């Protein structure tokens, strides 16, 4: 994202366009630099894939076929022409694969300048891929497995001394572990230095993190240090992205516990996050009198928390929580602060003795419900639409101490108390780095689809089952639709099965000791070694999505599509060469290979001619209308262009 920001800055973008949804008009905003940057990186995928296949197969036709596939795929074109992270991710991913392959090809010249260059460039590319999206970890795994195989092979080479093997190991540790981590950390150091201002997502982070953000209500401010009765406070859950204790006028729906006021955890700053601390057995109206003495809240006290906006008390009872079974429901109850004994909570500070004062921001507190003995906590689960998709708050009867059940007081308003500076909260770089990653991981895993958003399942992707509207939804709009070139994608899918068949036949022939010519041996090596590496890359970038619980989209398949396209180039070239070997004379063999290659290229070109409006824009009737010029190209009912 910082790379896109840099491209925008250098090209005159002023940073004011909100980027709220695809299709919004840029009007006077200068966006050309950012789109040009993404398009340039997307165009680099073609030479990267070409050079990778050429290095693996030593075959110009295989490399050219791969290049043709990527040049004329409508999906790759569409994804590269917008301001998106995907072309940047795929640029670094393919850069890592190309560098790895180039380094492997120099195995006979270890520790040479070119060997060090490609090994180091692999590490740099890994850092870039990880820095763009967590999906970059898949290419890290691919390079890691390749490195383990390489080192295992070197260990079995008895002509190498253990000292030399140790040098190989150290080189890989330095270039593939230390260098990427150092660059990755440096990128985040720049990130924290540049993006140092408050925003709508502050509530995802801890109070200490927020105190470093310019414009945040905790930045360079002073607040009372110790909690007192009559104070107005906000309580933040210590679970990463656990949210603020929150309530609002809406009630729980019928059938969800008691029909009382909802209590949730909310990830954003809001007036409905404010609570008043009261004694459990008396009102605190007298404490608002400036002449009345200050009475501090102490560890072990029994308190009530009154919601400032609605005057309902924080309450729990033995009704089941909305989502987390065997936990108790938490509600807002009572009128103008008057409730019952189920509003009483014992406040306890972790690691403190009874009677000690409670520090704002720094004390980790636990609220134990007096009547039931359960502990107030944030489950981390997102409520349905009736709960405004906020986070569930429950009272857990399980007394295990976790961040879910711990809170700290963040905002603290009490005019009768002296203030202290929040500089004492300043976290270290390591703490900021760790927290930002925990928040990103939690946010990524908890993503849910928006209204009318087209999501998909992993099995949809290789068959090109359903595309994604990028702009325009009706006949009068200029429409761009993300969909792979069907001929290319179905060719890639068929090739995966074909490759497995060729691999099995080749492996059986070698196992049975079939005598092969030098040309067939080289072809067998390409099929098993080069094709195997590419197939492993495809599996690593595709199979993990079947195990993910988060929302998934069609564009998640494109890194895997790069590998399947390279596999198509290698497989069809090998198949045509196998056929040519068994034909004679040599002129016939060349005609078979050349004719097959030309037929595939022409098929790809013609399919691009048919489907190129998907990438470059369509106007007029939708394809579902028989009068549409695209009607005959709607080969699947699930295509909505």
XYZ file of C-alpha atoms in Angstrom:
641
model
C 0.000 0.000 0.000
C 2.910 2.353 0.713
C 4.270 1.641 -2.776
C 0.936 2.744 -4.269
C 1.019 5.804 -2.009
C 4.559 6.607 -3.167
C 3.516 6.286 -6.814
C 0.590 8.618 -6.147
C 2.776 11.121 -4.301
C 5.366 11.214 -7.102
C 2.658 11.644 -9.757
C 0.785 14.465 -8.036
C -2.053 12.680 -6.203
C -3.168 14.838 -3.247
C -4.449 12.036 -1.000
C -8.046 13.254 -0.740
C -9.912 10.638 -2.814
C -11.665 8.268 -0.328
C -11.507 5.010 -2.392
C -14.782 3.854 -0.846
C -16.024 1.501 -3.560
C -15.073 0.383 -7.072
C -16.567 2.476 -9.839
C -16.462 5.818 -7.972
C -15.445 8.633 -10.315
C -12.035 10.180 -9.725
C -13.209 13.570 -11.066
C -10.245 15.966 -10.733
C -8.046 13.578 -8.729
C -4.769 12.519 -10.346
C -4.819 8.722 -10.322
C -2.771 7.963 -13.454
C 0.492 7.407 -11.590
C -0.993 4.817 -9.251
C -2.777 2.922 -12.015
C 0.287 3.100 -14.214
C 2.459 1.712 -11.425
C 0.140 -1.277 -10.846
C -0.167 -1.881 -14.599
C 3.631 -1.845 -14.978
C 4.107 -4.409 -12.215
C 1.319 -6.525 -13.723
C 3.025 -6.423 -17.130
C 6.258 -7.676 -15.529
C 4.536 -11.001 -14.797
C 4.902 -11.970 -18.465
C 8.725 -11.718 -18.710
C 9.097 -13.209 -15.222
C 7.022 -16.264 -16.161
C 8.758 -16.490 -19.558
C 12.243 -16.494 -17.988
C 11.196 -18.940 -15.245
C 9.849 -21.503 -17.729
C 12.820 -20.966 -20.056
C 15.224 -21.622 -17.175
C 13.357 -24.725 -16.007
C 12.597 -26.346 -19.365
C 15.380 -24.926 -21.582
C 12.640 -24.736 -24.222
C 11.814 -21.522 -26.080
C 8.367 -22.777 -27.255
C 7.347 -23.650 -23.665
C 8.371 -20.190 -22.464
C 6.610 -18.483 -25.393
C 3.392 -20.444 -24.824
C 3.398 -19.391 -21.154
C 3.939 -15.766 -22.182
C 1.058 -15.911 -24.691
C -1.241 -17.335 -22.009
C -0.532 -14.488 -19.578
C -0.544 -11.737 -22.211
C -3.969 -12.709 -23.536
C -5.723 -13.666 -20.317
C -8.542 -11.222 -19.672
C -8.398 -11.823 -15.923
C -4.725 -10.846 -15.609
C -5.330 -7.738 -17.722
C -8.302 -6.631 -15.615
C -6.543 -7.231 -12.320
C -3.446 -5.299 -13.443
C -5.181 -2.170 -14.738
C -6.673 -1.057 -11.413
C -5.202 0.318 -8.185
C -5.027 -3.002 -6.349
C -2.569 -4.939 -4.215
C -2.834 -8.076 -6.360
C -0.445 -7.067 -9.188
C 2.120 -5.969 -6.584
C 1.773 -9.272 -4.712
C 2.120 -11.305 -7.920
C 5.126 -9.202 -9.003
C 7.066 -10.082 -5.853
C 5.800 -13.679 -5.925
C 7.030 -14.259 -9.468
C 10.217 -12.365 -8.676
C 10.897 -14.809 -5.835
C 10.185 -17.841 -8.039
C 12.383 -16.562 -10.892
C 15.235 -15.714 -8.498
C 14.962 -19.144 -6.845
C 15.104 -20.922 -10.201
C 18.029 -18.781 -11.386
C 19.922 -19.511 -8.168
C 19.252 -23.254 -8.522
C 20.650 -23.176 -12.069
C 23.930 -21.870 -10.665
C 24.341 -24.762 -8.238
C 27.541 -25.738 -10.056
C 29.006 -22.291 -9.238
C 28.197 -21.807 -5.540
C 29.319 -18.582 -3.876
C 29.930 -16.887 -7.227
C 28.745 -13.282 -7.689
C 25.706 -14.323 -9.751
C 24.807 -17.057 -7.224
C 24.876 -14.541 -4.372
C 22.894 -12.040 -6.468
C 20.031 -14.411 -7.216
C 19.976 -15.837 -3.676
C 19.814 -12.325 -2.207
C 17.178 -11.234 -4.730
C 15.084 -14.226 -3.670
C 15.191 -12.952 -0.092
C 14.296 -9.400 -1.163
C 11.331 -10.707 -3.180
C 10.126 -12.795 -0.234
C 10.155 -9.696 1.968
C 8.136 -7.838 -0.672
C 5.573 -10.632 -1.023
C 5.087 -10.906 2.753
C 4.818 -7.128 3.046
C 1.939 -6.910 0.557
C -0.385 -9.658 1.822
C -0.253 -12.645 4.154
C -0.748 -14.811 1.047
C 2.937 -14.077 0.431
C 3.666 -16.705 3.080
C 2.781 -19.382 0.518
C 5.725 -18.454 -1.708
C 7.902 -18.329 1.413
C 6.863 -21.933 2.036
C 7.673 -22.855 -1.578
C 11.164 -21.362 -1.357
C 11.619 -22.950 2.059
C 10.786 -26.439 0.783
C 13.090 -25.925 -2.199
C 15.874 -24.844 0.156
C 15.381 -27.855 2.450
C 15.517 -30.207 -0.564
C 18.632 -28.454 -1.852
C 20.419 -28.644 1.518
C 19.424 -32.288 1.972
C 20.906 -33.049 -1.458
C 24.115 -31.220 -0.541
C 24.361 -33.144 2.745
C 24.394 -36.380 0.762
C 27.217 -35.151 -1.457
C 30.239 -36.824 0.157
C 32.646 -34.751 -1.926
C 31.608 -31.705 0.151
C 33.156 -31.207 3.566
C 30.931 -30.363 6.527
C 32.592 -26.942 6.628
C 31.461 -26.257 3.056
C 27.994 -27.540 3.870
C 27.950 -25.182 6.861
C 28.775 -22.290 4.531
C 25.861 -23.246 2.297
C 23.548 -23.383 5.314
C 24.770 -20.026 6.628
C 24.357 -18.385 3.205
C 20.749 -19.473 3.019
C 20.020 -18.412 6.593
C 21.452 -14.960 5.880
C 19.779 -14.424 2.492
C 16.468 -16.251 2.958
C 15.731 -15.628 6.640
C 17.757 -12.735 8.073
C 17.607 -10.490 4.986
C 13.824 -10.843 4.384
C 13.035 -10.322 8.070
C 15.310 -7.271 8.244
C 13.690 -5.729 5.155
C 10.203 -6.639 6.355
C 10.855 -5.006 9.729
C 12.373 -1.939 8.063
C 9.254 -1.555 5.903
C 7.103 -1.514 9.036
C 9.425 1.002 10.686
C 8.803 3.312 7.724
C 5.098 2.434 7.885
C 4.817 3.516 11.527
C 6.809 6.685 10.868
C 4.708 7.741 7.862
C 1.253 6.532 8.955
C 1.314 8.170 12.371
C -2.121 9.793 12.412
C -5.424 8.798 13.961
C -8.100 7.153 11.819
C -11.430 5.321 12.042
C -9.714 2.041 12.913
C -7.972 3.245 16.096
C -10.264 1.149 18.275
C -8.704 -2.044 16.926
C -5.494 -1.186 18.799
C -4.512 -0.972 22.441
C -4.558 2.257 24.424
C -0.756 2.379 24.408
C -0.663 2.055 20.611
C -3.296 4.782 20.197
C -1.378 7.188 22.410
C 1.279 7.390 19.649
C -1.173 8.468 16.927
C -1.422 12.173 16.159
C -5.036 13.315 16.455
C -6.099 10.499 18.755
C -7.753 11.600 21.993
C -4.958 9.837 23.904
C -2.099 11.563 22.057
C -0.163 14.093 24.131
C -2.974 14.447 26.666
C -3.202 14.231 30.427
C -5.917 12.369 32.330
C -6.525 11.448 35.985
C -4.342 8.518 36.990
C -6.501 6.689 39.552
C -10.106 5.585 39.166
C -12.708 7.243 41.420
C -16.441 6.906 41.976
C -18.391 9.272 39.730
C -15.771 9.054 36.960
C -16.908 8.665 33.349
C -14.781 6.027 31.640
C -14.419 3.788 28.613
C -13.334 0.170 29.042
C -11.263 -1.563 26.373
C -10.938 -5.322 26.133
C -7.341 -6.562 26.127
C -8.013 -9.139 23.431
C -6.510 -7.940 20.153
C -9.315 -6.040 18.402
C -11.574 -6.938 21.335
C -13.314 -3.562 21.278
C -14.773 -1.126 23.797
C -17.541 -2.072 26.221
C -20.573 -0.589 24.477
C -24.345 -0.374 24.717
C -27.155 1.291 22.765
C -30.928 1.629 22.851
C -31.551 -1.516 20.773
C -32.807 -4.623 22.564
C -31.887 -8.267 22.055
C -34.435 -9.842 19.670
C -37.067 -12.338 20.712
C -35.598 -15.754 21.477
C -32.108 -14.404 22.271
C -31.965 -14.494 26.070
C -33.868 -11.815 27.945
C -35.311 -9.025 25.786
C -33.188 -6.337 27.424
C -30.786 -3.698 26.112
C -27.863 -4.980 24.057
C -24.322 -4.828 25.432
C -21.569 -5.401 22.882
C -17.921 -4.623 22.191
C -17.451 -1.921 19.534
C -14.213 -1.339 17.659
C -14.631 2.402 17.094
C -14.725 5.510 19.279
C -18.323 6.353 20.181
C -20.317 8.170 22.855
C -22.099 4.885 23.562
C -18.815 3.558 24.969
C -19.052 5.833 28.034
C -19.903 4.394 31.482
C -20.242 5.978 34.921
C -18.663 4.176 37.887
C -21.010 4.016 40.877
C -21.046 2.391 44.279
C -23.137 -0.744 44.359
C -25.235 0.325 47.340
C -25.783 4.063 46.788
C -26.137 6.733 44.113
C -23.229 8.970 43.161
C -25.146 12.184 42.617
C -23.485 13.655 45.679
C -20.053 12.818 44.273
C -20.626 15.217 41.379
C -20.673 18.050 43.911
C -17.265 19.807 43.604
C -17.108 20.190 47.383
C -17.630 16.482 48.109
C -14.521 14.408 48.886
C -12.995 12.167 46.204
C -13.482 8.484 46.879
C -11.209 6.193 44.888
C -12.180 2.800 43.521
C -10.021 0.061 45.011
C -9.138 -3.501 44.104
C -11.887 -5.802 45.437
C -14.639 -3.143 45.539
C -18.155 -4.014 44.416
C -19.340 -1.460 41.855
C -22.091 -0.691 39.365
C -21.457 0.557 35.816
C -24.182 2.851 34.489
C -24.322 3.453 30.736
C -24.072 7.231 30.349
C -26.308 7.579 27.266
C -29.161 5.262 28.294
C -28.859 5.211 32.129
C -29.059 1.399 32.159
C -26.766 -0.663 34.383
C -24.337 -3.322 33.159
C -26.197 -6.506 34.056
C -25.875 -10.267 33.741
C -28.031 -13.285 34.590
C -28.261 -16.989 33.834
C -29.789 -16.623 30.379
C -27.582 -18.069 27.645
C -25.358 -15.687 25.643
C -26.407 -15.061 22.001
C -23.579 -16.962 20.290
C -21.295 -18.544 22.890
C -23.090 -21.455 24.467
C -22.669 -22.067 28.222
C -21.766 -18.379 28.700
C -24.250 -15.968 30.298
C -25.939 -13.059 28.547
C -24.820 -9.493 29.371
C -27.426 -6.723 29.062
C -28.286 -3.170 30.034
C -30.991 -3.180 32.735
C -32.877 -0.767 34.959
C -34.288 2.737 34.691
C -32.212 5.861 35.442
C -29.563 3.762 37.154
C -32.020 1.848 39.328
C -31.772 -1.918 38.792
C -31.244 -4.980 40.963
C -28.510 -7.088 42.547
C -27.563 -8.595 39.168
C -25.964 -5.218 38.387
C -23.186 -5.712 40.973
C -19.613 -6.428 39.833
C -16.433 -6.987 41.815
C -13.506 -5.130 40.249
C -10.151 -6.858 40.584
C -6.718 -5.862 39.304
C -4.451 -8.632 38.067
C -1.475 -8.994 40.400
C -2.649 -6.456 42.993
C -3.659 -6.778 46.635
C -7.058 -5.856 48.081
C -7.429 -2.161 48.757
C -4.913 -0.941 46.162
C -5.898 1.890 43.831
C -6.736 1.195 40.175
C -4.644 2.952 37.530
C -6.210 4.134 34.303
C -4.699 2.568 31.153
C -2.050 0.549 32.985
C -4.087 -1.649 35.351
C -5.450 -4.869 33.836
C -8.814 -5.409 35.510
C -11.303 -8.246 35.740
C -15.009 -7.731 36.472
C -16.582 -10.637 38.357
C -20.358 -10.803 38.525
C -21.269 -11.013 42.210
C -24.489 -13.035 41.835
C -23.251 -15.756 39.447
C -19.453 -15.632 39.803
C -18.953 -15.310 36.041
C -16.409 -12.952 34.462
C -17.169 -10.208 31.927
C -15.441 -10.801 28.607
C -15.413 -10.274 24.851
C -15.817 -13.537 22.945
C -14.451 -12.109 19.693
C -17.476 -13.428 17.754
C -19.341 -11.081 15.447
C -23.050 -10.666 16.139
C -25.627 -10.876 13.296
C -27.241 -7.801 11.751
C -29.584 -7.389 14.732
C -26.447 -6.714 16.804
C -25.066 -4.334 14.142
C -22.243 -6.814 13.474
C -20.504 -5.713 16.642
C -18.572 -8.109 18.898
C -20.368 -10.327 21.401
C -19.892 -9.605 25.116
C -20.591 -12.475 27.532
C -20.122 -13.397 31.153
C -18.091 -16.584 31.258
C -18.385 -19.029 34.178
C -14.945 -20.414 33.263
C -12.401 -18.598 35.394
C -9.384 -19.142 33.139
C -7.508 -15.838 32.813
C -7.212 -14.774 29.166
C -7.089 -11.399 27.371
C -10.767 -11.967 26.496
C -11.738 -11.460 30.139
C -9.341 -8.616 30.965
C -9.992 -4.901 30.459
C -8.312 -1.575 30.955
C -9.837 1.846 31.521
C -8.938 4.160 28.635
C -10.833 7.473 28.680
C -11.227 8.896 32.190
C -13.201 12.077 32.924
C -13.289 13.429 36.471
C -12.766 17.179 36.954
C -11.987 16.754 40.666
C -8.815 14.728 40.006
C -5.352 15.920 38.910
C -4.046 14.755 35.525
C -0.907 12.845 34.528
C 0.865 12.696 31.152
C 0.369 9.606 29.001
C 4.023 9.502 27.928
C 4.469 6.671 30.432
C 2.485 4.467 28.051
C 4.882 4.740 25.117
C 5.287 1.196 23.709
C 8.497 -0.154 22.174
C 8.852 -0.784 18.427
C 8.719 -4.543 19.032
C 5.426 -4.182 20.929
C 3.915 -2.032 18.155
C 5.085 -4.482 15.479
C 3.628 -7.488 17.307
C 0.319 -5.788 18.064
C -0.164 -4.556 14.503
C 0.310 -8.094 13.195
C -2.079 -9.602 15.712
C -4.715 -7.044 14.721
C -4.137 -7.714 11.016
C -4.392 -11.479 11.484
C -7.581 -11.164 13.493
C -9.069 -8.648 11.077
C -8.195 -10.806 8.073
C -9.633 -13.991 9.559
C -12.831 -12.218 10.602
C -13.660 -10.615 7.249
C -17.297 -11.019 6.243
C -18.973 -10.205 2.922
C -20.725 -6.863 2.495
C -24.286 -6.569 1.224
C -24.693 -7.671 -2.415
C -21.012 -8.642 -2.574
C -20.104 -11.592 -4.812
C -18.066 -14.155 -2.890
C -16.948 -17.553 -4.095
C -15.600 -20.934 -3.027
C -12.185 -22.358 -3.949
C -13.648 -25.073 -6.168
C -15.224 -22.343 -8.308
C -11.922 -20.793 -9.271
C -10.100 -23.220 -11.613
C -13.264 -23.787 -13.648
C -13.837 -20.026 -14.025
C -17.294 -20.543 -12.542
C -18.092 -16.965 -11.588
C -16.484 -13.595 -12.194
C -16.544 -10.334 -10.291
C -18.046 -6.998 -11.339
C -15.386 -4.308 -11.243
C -17.495 -1.441 -12.513
C -21.007 -0.955 -13.818
C -24.114 -2.940 -12.916
C -26.677 -2.082 -15.625
C -27.090 -1.457 -19.342
C -26.211 2.237 -19.224
C -22.958 1.727 -17.290
C -19.537 1.146 -18.775
C -18.894 -2.352 -17.455
C -15.664 -4.191 -16.679
C -15.951 -7.782 -15.475
C -13.164 -9.819 -13.868
C -13.249 -13.226 -15.543
C -10.426 -15.347 -16.860
C -10.217 -16.072 -20.571
C -12.347 -19.261 -20.559
C -10.281 -21.056 -23.215
C -7.059 -20.378 -21.300
C -8.470 -21.297 -17.901
C -10.074 -24.513 -19.113
C -6.870 -25.370 -20.993
C -4.969 -24.864 -17.723
C -7.445 -27.100 -15.896
C -7.201 -29.882 -18.491
C -3.416 -29.571 -18.430
C -3.236 -30.301 -14.703
C -4.897 -33.682 -15.289
C -2.775 -34.257 -18.408
C 0.409 -33.457 -16.490
C -0.459 -35.963 -13.762
C -1.032 -38.636 -16.426
C 2.274 -37.892 -18.188
C 4.101 -37.848 -14.852
C 2.733 -41.255 -13.838
C 3.625 -42.786 -17.240
C 7.123 -41.274 -17.151
C 7.761 -42.392 -13.577
C 6.577 -45.952 -14.322
C 8.760 -46.134 -17.451
C 11.825 -45.013 -15.503
C 11.055 -47.416 -12.659
C 10.715 -50.323 -15.087
C 14.108 -49.515 -16.597
C 12.835 -48.658 -20.065
C 15.758 -47.623 -22.256
C 15.364 -43.979 -23.253
C 17.270 -41.841 -25.690
C 19.144 -38.809 -24.388
C 16.348 -36.574 -25.719
C 13.653 -38.567 -23.907
C 15.702 -38.570 -20.709
C 15.938 -34.778 -20.853
C 12.196 -34.536 -21.487
C 11.537 -36.832 -18.530
C 13.717 -34.620 -16.335
C 11.799 -31.522 -17.398
C 8.435 -33.194 -16.749
C 9.376 -34.559 -13.323
C 11.658 -31.820 -11.993
C 10.528 -28.574 -13.635
C 6.852 -29.541 -13.798
C 7.013 -30.849 -10.241
C 8.312 -27.538 -8.876
C 5.591 -25.591 -10.668
C 2.873 -28.044 -9.560
C 4.043 -27.704 -5.961
C 3.741 -23.912 -6.308
C 0.188 -24.283 -7.638
C -0.821 -26.590 -4.783
C 0.690 -24.305 -2.119
C -1.144 -21.276 -3.517
C -4.486 -23.053 -3.941
C -5.129 -25.827 -1.400
C -4.759 -23.651 1.761
C -7.885 -21.698 0.792
C -10.006 -24.804 1.366
C -9.051 -24.606 5.058
C -9.770 -20.893 5.513
C -12.858 -19.737 7.379
C -12.724 -16.142 6.131
C -14.666 -14.757 3.169
C -13.029 -15.600 -0.173
C -13.112 -13.952 -3.582
C -12.303 -14.976 -7.139
C -9.119 -12.875 -7.260
C -7.525 -15.058 -4.564
C -6.847 -17.705 -7.235
C -4.654 -15.561 -9.494
C -1.304 -16.383 -7.817
C -2.109 -20.078 -8.320
C -3.209 -19.295 -11.891
C 0.310 -18.043 -12.654
C 1.708 -21.457 -11.721
C -0.955 -23.354 -13.689
C -0.145 -21.207 -16.752
C 3.560 -22.035 -16.473
C 2.662 -25.701 -16.066
C 0.573 -25.508 -19.258
C 3.544 -24.153 -21.200
C 5.878 -26.884 -19.909
C 3.380 -29.750 -20.273
C 2.162 -29.073 -23.813
C 5.679 -28.472 -25.063
C 6.805 -31.775 -23.496
C 3.769 -33.621 -24.894
C 4.382 -32.316 -28.427
C 8.048 -33.247 -28.149
C 7.160 -36.760 -26.940
C 4.918 -37.123 -29.997
C 7.598 -35.739 -32.311
C 10.244 -38.172 -30.993
C 8.195 -41.158 -32.131
C 7.683 -39.730 -35.627
C 10.083 -39.801 -38.513
C 11.565 -38.278 -40.517
C 12.688 -35.240 -38.544
C 10.821 -32.848 -40.848
C 7.538 -34.523 -39.892
C 8.444 -34.273 -36.225
C 9.151 -30.575 -36.564
C 5.839 -30.056 -38.353
C 3.937 -31.858 -35.586
C 5.608 -29.792 -32.863
C 5.320 -26.515 -34.769
C 1.755 -27.194 -35.887
C 0.611 -28.088 -32.385
C 2.271 -24.981 -30.949
C 0.726 -22.744 -33.633
C -2.730 -24.251 -33.059
C -2.562 -23.473 -29.338
C -1.389 -19.906 -29.965
C -4.134 -19.257 -32.528
C -6.736 -20.692 -30.131
C -5.529 -18.321 -27.415
C -5.527 -15.319 -29.769
C -9.026 -16.034 -31.074
C -10.435 -16.519 -27.563
C -8.919 -13.175 -26.548
C -10.537 -11.522 -29.578
C -13.900 -12.864 -28.396
C -13.613 -11.996 -24.705
C -11.453 -8.849 -24.663
C -14.496 -6.572 -23.926
C -14.563 -8.083 -20.418
C -11.291 -6.253 -19.669
C -11.605 -3.156 -21.834
C -15.252 -2.395 -21.091
C -18.741 -3.163 -22.380
C -21.780 -0.967 -22.810
C -25.317 -1.780 -23.845
C -27.579 -4.688 -22.865
C -26.365 -7.268 -20.359
C -25.251 -10.618 -21.797
C -28.405 -12.252 -20.397
C -30.369 -10.176 -22.951
C -30.519 -11.963 -26.347
C -29.945 -8.645 -28.150
C -26.592 -8.097 -26.407
C -23.468 -8.504 -28.561
C -22.028 -10.550 -25.662
C -25.055 -12.876 -25.396
C -23.425 -15.660 -27.407
C -20.364 -15.576 -25.146
C -22.273 -16.236 -21.929
C -21.266 -19.896 -21.922
C -22.150 -20.350 -18.243
C -25.283 -19.032 -16.514
C -23.159 -17.914 -13.558
C -21.346 -15.319 -15.690
C -22.990 -11.943 -15.077
C -21.398 -9.555 -17.552
